[in-house]
Amino acid sequence: MSPKSRIPAQDPGDTWVPRPRRRESPLGMVGHAVTFLGSSVLGGVLLAGIVLPAAGAVGLGAKNGAESFENIPDDFKTPPLTQATQIFDAKGGLIAKVYERDRTVIPADQMSPFMRHAQVDIEDARFYEHGAVDLKGILRAITKNAESGATVQGASTLTQQYVKNVNVEKAGDDPVAVAEAQRKTLGRKIQELKYAIKLEEDLPKDQILTNYLNITFYGHQAYGIEAAAQRYFSKDAKDLTLPEAAMLAGLVQNPSQYDPKLHPVAAQKRRDTVIDKMVENRHITADQAREAKAAPLGLRYRDPQNGCITARAGMGFFCDYVRHVVKQDPVFGKNAADRKKLWDQGGLNIYTTMDPEKQAAAQKAVSERVFVTDPVSAAMTMVEPGTGKILAMAQTRPYGLDKEKNETVVNYNVDAAMGGGVGFQPGSNFKPIVAAAALEAGLPPTQRYDSPNRMDWPTMKTCDGTWKNLSKGKKEGTIPNESPREVGPYELKEAMALSVNTYFVQMEQEIGLCAVKQMANKLGVAGKASGEPLQELPALGLGTQEVSPLVMADVYASFAARGTYCAPVAINRISTVDGKDVPVAPAKCDRVMSESTADVVNSVLLGVTEKGTAKDLNLDDNRQIAGKTGTTDEKKSAWFSGYTGNLAASVWLGSPGTKVPMKNIRIGGHYQDEVFGATGPGPIWQQAMSDAVRTMPDKEFPTVYIPDPPKRDPENPSGTPSGSGSGTAQPGSPQSGSPQPGRPQPGRPGGKPHNTTPPDPSDE
């Protein structure tokens, strides 16, 4: 072969390969025309009544095609385009963008005029002159293809291309349906032509062009011109310059071949071709063209940022929680399929309750106090009392799929149904629920029980019958207090401060397990974190059934709100990209206990932070706090849940998988012999809450006066004080002139008093 006849190596930008030209006879020309027709380009034109000389076979095909044409329904419907959904925090900051297809639909006035001209000039220069079918374009394509000996030029109009894109959009992510929508068959072409004719009857040309620019694919997961402008140039489509618009317009024919990142030379050549077309069609001047061609590609490329994995400031888990809310709350659709469709279709602006400052405080505390490489992890949720709004949701292990980096997509803060795991035993964190149930049942705030150091599990009433201890006298049939020094009798305030197990078991016995379960349900503990119902077992009140930090934060928020429980709220409002509001669930708040009961619980839990196991967890500004520690058997989980008058939070610390006993362990760079609620999660809560409330007003919660129990006889610390009974309600005897038990008290006058003899830290 001579050098002249060799085909040179082509740049990826070349679409036409030079070949030795051959002369064609008239019959050969007709043969190429027939081939072209058979490949569906002219099928619909013929059906539209256009007659061209051709072989009889073509006429027969046209006849059959006409019958098919008449049978095609003309109710062409364009589905709502799949768009990106944006999730924002409460201050308007973007948390993440999630999408099936990265697209933002915009009106014509938000598109650069350069972009609109460039796309028409390179795709369908006569778009505004012809109807749904361009006869001149077809004749030109026949000639070009006949001269080259191959199909190198198509004749689809921009309207026809839009119809094809709509069919692909309808197919969604179904690969079979997508392949069918893209099949190059005569039947498919005829259908597209009829729909194009119908479309041009219903819509003006400018709107069809706008629709096309919003639907077409520009490569790198960018659908529509707005996403493309952001992807390649980090700007809005309305701000695209001439060379930028020309480059993007050139991508549509083959986004891979003209990819400016992988093939910049090819992309630039294609851009310049578009610019030449714009000059040819008198949309720009020769001087503008020269200046545009001299410009570099000027990419400011942004990688696709899709999904909660891209969320900022540790908000990935909250982002995922929002996704679960949309897919599960009936307000977003009557069934799961409708809710999934809403989420997948996207195009939503979701404004959430997440407070970025509080989130930063929580994330900083869990990350600084527990390292991601530690054998245990921490999780923390903050909730606003009286509204249920989730203000922060943080955990030590980052959101992601890389196990080598200790990432996880399991949200330790929430129940399994909302993207979490099976939860964790709360330990003594559950005891305030028992107290609330007892107070609602009529027991006084000075309730006294003999509270031995160890006792058999007593017989207890359940909702449907009776629980009996079948292992009395055996170790598994008894319940001990944490410390040998914990020997009653105790009253509620002291028993809560020291977290005395046997006291709360005797309280459970008196009111019955059903009352405890029902109070838990009212406070949002609808069941275990796994979704299983709470079991009516005596250990329920000691926190042996797994829950999540969000649930416990909401329980304590209910105490701060004086007995009003509000279901967790993650979404403030939702709007579509065109400004229409999407209904969201209203706040669901119910009074679950009397204000007087809540005030007593607040007073009792205030005692925990003043004289009990959490006495060292004061906030930086020394504002009023209440809360409760919790530690489970073998120190496999530790908790602290607490609140101010306007913010509640719960912290869990432990191992989510292997249940590592937190003894002789290094956490956050510090060695600990044993971890308790006051020493592990407590400092995390203290640090995060001190930062979180710094700019909040110092709001106190109402408390009541509860007298201290009679002093113990040093010679007989376990003896029953005079006048008291074992396991019966015995009000305390306030001193002369003292406030009466249960009477509301004003806020504290100054700093918090402290017990001079610290409690045993294991009493949790």
Short mmCIF file of C-alpha atoms in Angstrom, two decimals, residues 23-34 53-54 142 146:
data_model
loop_
_atom_site.label_atom_id
_atom_site.label_comp_id
_atom_site.label_asym_id
_atom_site.label_seq_id
_atom_site.Cartn_x
_atom_site.Cartn_y
_atom_site.Cartn_z
CA ARG A 23 -17.40 7.17 -7.90
CA GLU A 24 -20.97 6.05 -7.48
CA SER A 25 -23.45 5.32 -10.24
CA PRO A 26 -27.00 6.64 -9.91
CA LEU A 27 -28.10 3.13 -9.03
CA GLY A 28 -25.49 3.00 -6.30
CA MET A 29 -26.72 6.27 -4.94
CA VAL A 30 -30.22 4.84 -4.73
CA GLY A 31 -28.84 1.76 -3.00
CA HIS A 32 -27.28 3.85 -0.25
CA ALA A 33 -30.54 5.74 0.07
CA VAL A 34 -32.38 2.48 0.57
CA PRO A 53 -38.10 7.71 -5.64
CA ALA A 54 -36.96 4.37 -4.32
CA ILE A 142 -28.45 10.72 2.22
CA ALA A 146 -23.81 7.84 -0.16
#
